[in-house]
C-alpha positions in Angstrom: 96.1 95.7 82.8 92.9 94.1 82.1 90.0 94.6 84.1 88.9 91.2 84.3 91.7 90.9 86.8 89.7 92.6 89.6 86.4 91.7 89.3 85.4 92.9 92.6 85.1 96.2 91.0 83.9 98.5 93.8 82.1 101.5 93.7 82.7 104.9 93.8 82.0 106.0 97.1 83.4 108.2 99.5 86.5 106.9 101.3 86.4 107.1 105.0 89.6 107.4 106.7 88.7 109.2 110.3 90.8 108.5 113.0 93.8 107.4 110.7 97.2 108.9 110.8 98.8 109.7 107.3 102.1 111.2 106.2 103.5 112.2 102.8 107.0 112.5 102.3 107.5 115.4 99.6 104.5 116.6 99.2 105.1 119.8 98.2 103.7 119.4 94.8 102.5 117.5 92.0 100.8 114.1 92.4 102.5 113.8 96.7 100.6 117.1 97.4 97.4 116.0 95.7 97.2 112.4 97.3 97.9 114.7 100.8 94.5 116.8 99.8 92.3 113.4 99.1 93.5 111.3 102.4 93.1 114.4 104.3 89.5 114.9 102.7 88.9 111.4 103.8 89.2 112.0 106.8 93.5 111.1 107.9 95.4 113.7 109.6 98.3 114.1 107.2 101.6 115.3 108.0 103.2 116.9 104.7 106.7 116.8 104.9 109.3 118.3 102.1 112.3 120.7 101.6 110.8 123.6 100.3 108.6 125.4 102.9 107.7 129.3 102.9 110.9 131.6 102.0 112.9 128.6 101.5 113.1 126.7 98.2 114.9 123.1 97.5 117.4 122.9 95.0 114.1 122.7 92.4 113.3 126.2 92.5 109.9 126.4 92.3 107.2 128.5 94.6 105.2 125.6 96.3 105.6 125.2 99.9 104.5 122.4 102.4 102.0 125.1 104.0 100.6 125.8 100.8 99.9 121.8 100.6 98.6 121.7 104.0 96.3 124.6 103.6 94.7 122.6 100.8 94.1 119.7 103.0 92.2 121.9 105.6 90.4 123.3 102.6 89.1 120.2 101.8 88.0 119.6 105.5 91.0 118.0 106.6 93.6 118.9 109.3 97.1 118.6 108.7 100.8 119.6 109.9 103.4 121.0 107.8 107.3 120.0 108.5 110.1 120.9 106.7 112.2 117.5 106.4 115.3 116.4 104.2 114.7 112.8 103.6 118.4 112.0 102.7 119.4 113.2 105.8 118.9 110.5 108.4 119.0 112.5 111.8 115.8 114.7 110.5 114.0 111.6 109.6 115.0 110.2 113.0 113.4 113.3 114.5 110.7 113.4 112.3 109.8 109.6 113.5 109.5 110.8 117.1 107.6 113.4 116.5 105.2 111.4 115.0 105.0 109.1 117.5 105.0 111.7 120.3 101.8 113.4 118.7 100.0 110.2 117.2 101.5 107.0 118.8 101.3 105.7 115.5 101.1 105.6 111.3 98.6 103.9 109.3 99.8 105.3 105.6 103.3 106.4 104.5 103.6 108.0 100.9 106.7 108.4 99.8 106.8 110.8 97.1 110.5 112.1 97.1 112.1 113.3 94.3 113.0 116.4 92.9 115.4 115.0 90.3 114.8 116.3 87.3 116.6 119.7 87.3 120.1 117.2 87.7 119.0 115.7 84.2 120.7 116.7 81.3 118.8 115.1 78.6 120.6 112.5 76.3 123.7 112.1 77.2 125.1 109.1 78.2 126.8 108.3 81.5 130.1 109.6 80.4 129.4 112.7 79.8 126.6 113.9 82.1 127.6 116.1 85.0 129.0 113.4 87.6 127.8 114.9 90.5 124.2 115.5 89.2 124.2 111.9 88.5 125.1 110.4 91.6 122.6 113.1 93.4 119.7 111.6 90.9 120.3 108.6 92.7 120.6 109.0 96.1 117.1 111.1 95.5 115.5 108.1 93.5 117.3 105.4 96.3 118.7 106.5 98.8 115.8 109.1 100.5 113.5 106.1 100.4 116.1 103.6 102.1 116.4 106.2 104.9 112.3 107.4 105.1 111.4 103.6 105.5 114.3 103.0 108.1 112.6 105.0 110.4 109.3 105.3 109.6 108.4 101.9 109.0 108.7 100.9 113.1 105.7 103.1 113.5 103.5 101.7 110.5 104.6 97.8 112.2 102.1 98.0 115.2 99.0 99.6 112.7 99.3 96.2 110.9 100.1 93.9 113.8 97.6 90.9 113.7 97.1 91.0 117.5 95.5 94.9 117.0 92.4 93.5 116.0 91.1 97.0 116.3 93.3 98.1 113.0 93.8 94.4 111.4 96.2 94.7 108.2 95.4 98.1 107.6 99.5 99.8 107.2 99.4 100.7 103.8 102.9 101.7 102.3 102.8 103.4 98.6 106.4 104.4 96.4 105.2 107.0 93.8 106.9 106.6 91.1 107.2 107.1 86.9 106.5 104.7 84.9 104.8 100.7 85.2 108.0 97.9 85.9 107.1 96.8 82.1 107.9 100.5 80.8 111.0 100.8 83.3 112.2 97.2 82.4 113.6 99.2 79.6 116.2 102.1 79.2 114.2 105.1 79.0 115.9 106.5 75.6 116.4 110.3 75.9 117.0 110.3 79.3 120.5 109.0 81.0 121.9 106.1 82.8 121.2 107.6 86.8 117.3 109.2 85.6 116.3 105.7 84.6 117.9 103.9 87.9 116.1 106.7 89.9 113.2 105.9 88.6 113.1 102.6 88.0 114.0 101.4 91.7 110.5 101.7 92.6 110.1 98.6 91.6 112.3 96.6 93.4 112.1 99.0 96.3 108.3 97.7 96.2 109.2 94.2 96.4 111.3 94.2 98.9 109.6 96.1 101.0 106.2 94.2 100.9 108.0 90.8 101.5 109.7 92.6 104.7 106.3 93.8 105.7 103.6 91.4 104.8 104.7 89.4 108.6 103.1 92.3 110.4 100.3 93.0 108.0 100.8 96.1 106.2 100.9 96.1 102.5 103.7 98.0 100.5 103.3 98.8 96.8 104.7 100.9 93.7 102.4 103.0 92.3 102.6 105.7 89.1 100.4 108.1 87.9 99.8 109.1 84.3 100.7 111.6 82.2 100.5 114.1 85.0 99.2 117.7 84.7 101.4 118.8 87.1 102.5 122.7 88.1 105.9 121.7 86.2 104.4 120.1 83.1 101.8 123.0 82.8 104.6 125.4 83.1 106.4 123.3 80.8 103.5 123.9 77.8 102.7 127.3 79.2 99.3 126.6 80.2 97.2 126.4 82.7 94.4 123.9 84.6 92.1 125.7 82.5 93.5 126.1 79.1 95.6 122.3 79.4 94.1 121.1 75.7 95.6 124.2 74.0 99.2 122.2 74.5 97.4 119.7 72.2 98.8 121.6 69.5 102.5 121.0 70.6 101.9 117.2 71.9 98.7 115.8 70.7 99.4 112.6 73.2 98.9 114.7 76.1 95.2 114.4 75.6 95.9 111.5 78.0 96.8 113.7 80.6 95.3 113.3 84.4 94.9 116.0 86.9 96.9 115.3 90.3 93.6 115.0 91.9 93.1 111.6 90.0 96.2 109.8 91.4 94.8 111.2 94.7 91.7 109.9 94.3 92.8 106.2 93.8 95.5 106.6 97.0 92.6 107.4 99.5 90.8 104.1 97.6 93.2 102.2 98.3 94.0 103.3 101.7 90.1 102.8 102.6 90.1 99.2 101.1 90.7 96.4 103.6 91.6 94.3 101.1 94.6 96.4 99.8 97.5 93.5 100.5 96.0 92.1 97.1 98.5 94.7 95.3 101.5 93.8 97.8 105.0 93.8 95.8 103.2 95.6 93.0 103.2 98.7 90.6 100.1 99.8 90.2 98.7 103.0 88.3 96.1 105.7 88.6 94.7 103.8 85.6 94.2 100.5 87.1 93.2 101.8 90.3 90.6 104.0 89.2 89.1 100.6 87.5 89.4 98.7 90.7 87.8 101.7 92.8 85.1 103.2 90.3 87.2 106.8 90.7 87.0 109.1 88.3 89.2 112.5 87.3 87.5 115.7 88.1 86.2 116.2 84.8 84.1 112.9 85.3 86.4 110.8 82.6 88.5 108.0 83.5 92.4 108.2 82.0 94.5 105.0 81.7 97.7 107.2 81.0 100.2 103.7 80.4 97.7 101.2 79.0 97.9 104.4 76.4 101.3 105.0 76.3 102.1 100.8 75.7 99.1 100.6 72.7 99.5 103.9 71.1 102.6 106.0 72.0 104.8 103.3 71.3 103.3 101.6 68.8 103.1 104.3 66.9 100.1 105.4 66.1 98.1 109.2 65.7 96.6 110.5 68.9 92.9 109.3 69.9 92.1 108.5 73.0 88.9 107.2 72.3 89.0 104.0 74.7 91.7 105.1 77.3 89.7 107.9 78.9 
């Protein structure tokens, strides 16, 4: 990811997205719920869909809600609705669709940030002997919520990008959040099991299809990862906080790499502003590369390319510096 590939590096200004319609699918937290706060801020109304919504959790067990999410995006200026929705289950997607429709006619940006896998992975152990059931659930999370979301979603995203709405030309903007770039997925991700690395690797192909089923009626569909993400979990994980994140420098010196979710966020509302977005149709993108494109920075002013890092230093081997990646 060199940026001599995008040498119409553009700058950093505000995004403007008034009048557009947004939705994130499971943005309760992490890097869905901060890309909700940035489109909001510039300007979309974003529906904020997930399972776990005030007094009841998902099967992931942790305390952030929908209405949480969508009180950050009025926070930040922008207006937003709050739906509890199971992804994998077809008839609330179906309703979730007309509801959309009913209130805004129409979509101009889906995110579809569902997951909620990784309390199903038991690390290392192969296919045989990890829990059948938490497998199979893995993938129909990684799969087959995002087959479902785009069946019936997609219809209303078809007449933002029509070439006859001259109005809206080729604006539909489609993004898969995902883990990991297609050249890190493109191999078995050691440590994890068989149905983690299918979950998460089907991004990419998911992203090809997609944009080649989509491109006809002008709205661009693309992959796209973030970093090493400062996440709720992964602070929980090190046991610190927003505040305190390099004293886990001590346990894992390569997570002075790490992004905040407002970075990925950043680059999403970019992209969504940028009428010229269809050049990353089929792709997987990241944060990284985006920020580049987009002149964004993180909100401590630096500038992290989390898997340029990971492919040059993590796994090559070498001591901890980011000195060139940030």
């Amino acid at each position: 990811m060199d940026t001599d590939q995008h040498p119409d590096q553009r700058s950093s200004a505000a995004p403007d997205l008034s009048g557009r319609v947004a939705l994130v699918a499971g943005g309760t937290r992490g890097a869905s719920r901060a890309v909700a706060v940035e489109l909001g801020r510039a300007g979309a109304h974003v529906v904020v869909t997930g399972r776990s919504s005030a007094g009841r959790r998902s099967e992931v067990g942790r305390p952030e809600t929908i209405e949480e999410t969508a009180d950050l995006v009025r926070a930040a200026g922008g207006t937003a609705t709050a739906l509890r929705v199971d992804h994998l289950d077809p008839g609330q997607v179906a309703a979730l669709a007309a509801r959309v429709e009913d209130e805004h006619g129409r979509l101009d940006v889906l995110v579809d940030g569902v997951w909620g896998g990784d309390g199903h992975l038991d690390w290392g152990k192969p296919v045989w002997e990890h829990d059948l059931a938490a497998s199979l659930r893995m993938v129909r999370l990684g799969v087959d919520s995002h087959v479902v979301t785009a069946h019936h979603l997609l219809p209303l995203l078809l007449r933002t990008g029509r070439p006859d709405r001259l109005d809206r030309p080729g604006r539909g903007l489609v993004v898969l959040l995902t883990d990991g770039t297609a050249e890190h997925n493109s191999r078995y991700r050691e440590g994890t099991t068989l149905a983690f690395h299918v979950a998460k690797a089907a991004a990419h192909p998911l992203a090809t299809a997609l944009a080649a089923e989509l491109a006809p009626h002008g709205v661009t569909a693309l992959a796209l990862t973030p970093g090493w993400l400062r996440s709720e979990a992964m602070l929980d994980t090190f046991g610190v906080t927003e505040e305190t994140w390099r004293d886990a420098l001590a346990q894992e010196p390569h997570f002075a790499i790490s992004e905040t979710p407002t970075f990925v966020g950043r680059t999403v509302a970019a992209l969504a502003a940028d009428p010229a977005h269809a050049r990353f149709a089929g792709r997987t993108t990241s944060s990284g590369e985006l920020a580049r494109v987009y002149g964004v920075d993180d909100v401590d002013g630096s500038r992290p390319d989390g898997w340029r890092y990971v492919a040059e230093v993590v796994d090559t081997g070498r001591p901890a510096d980011t000195t060139g990646y940030r």
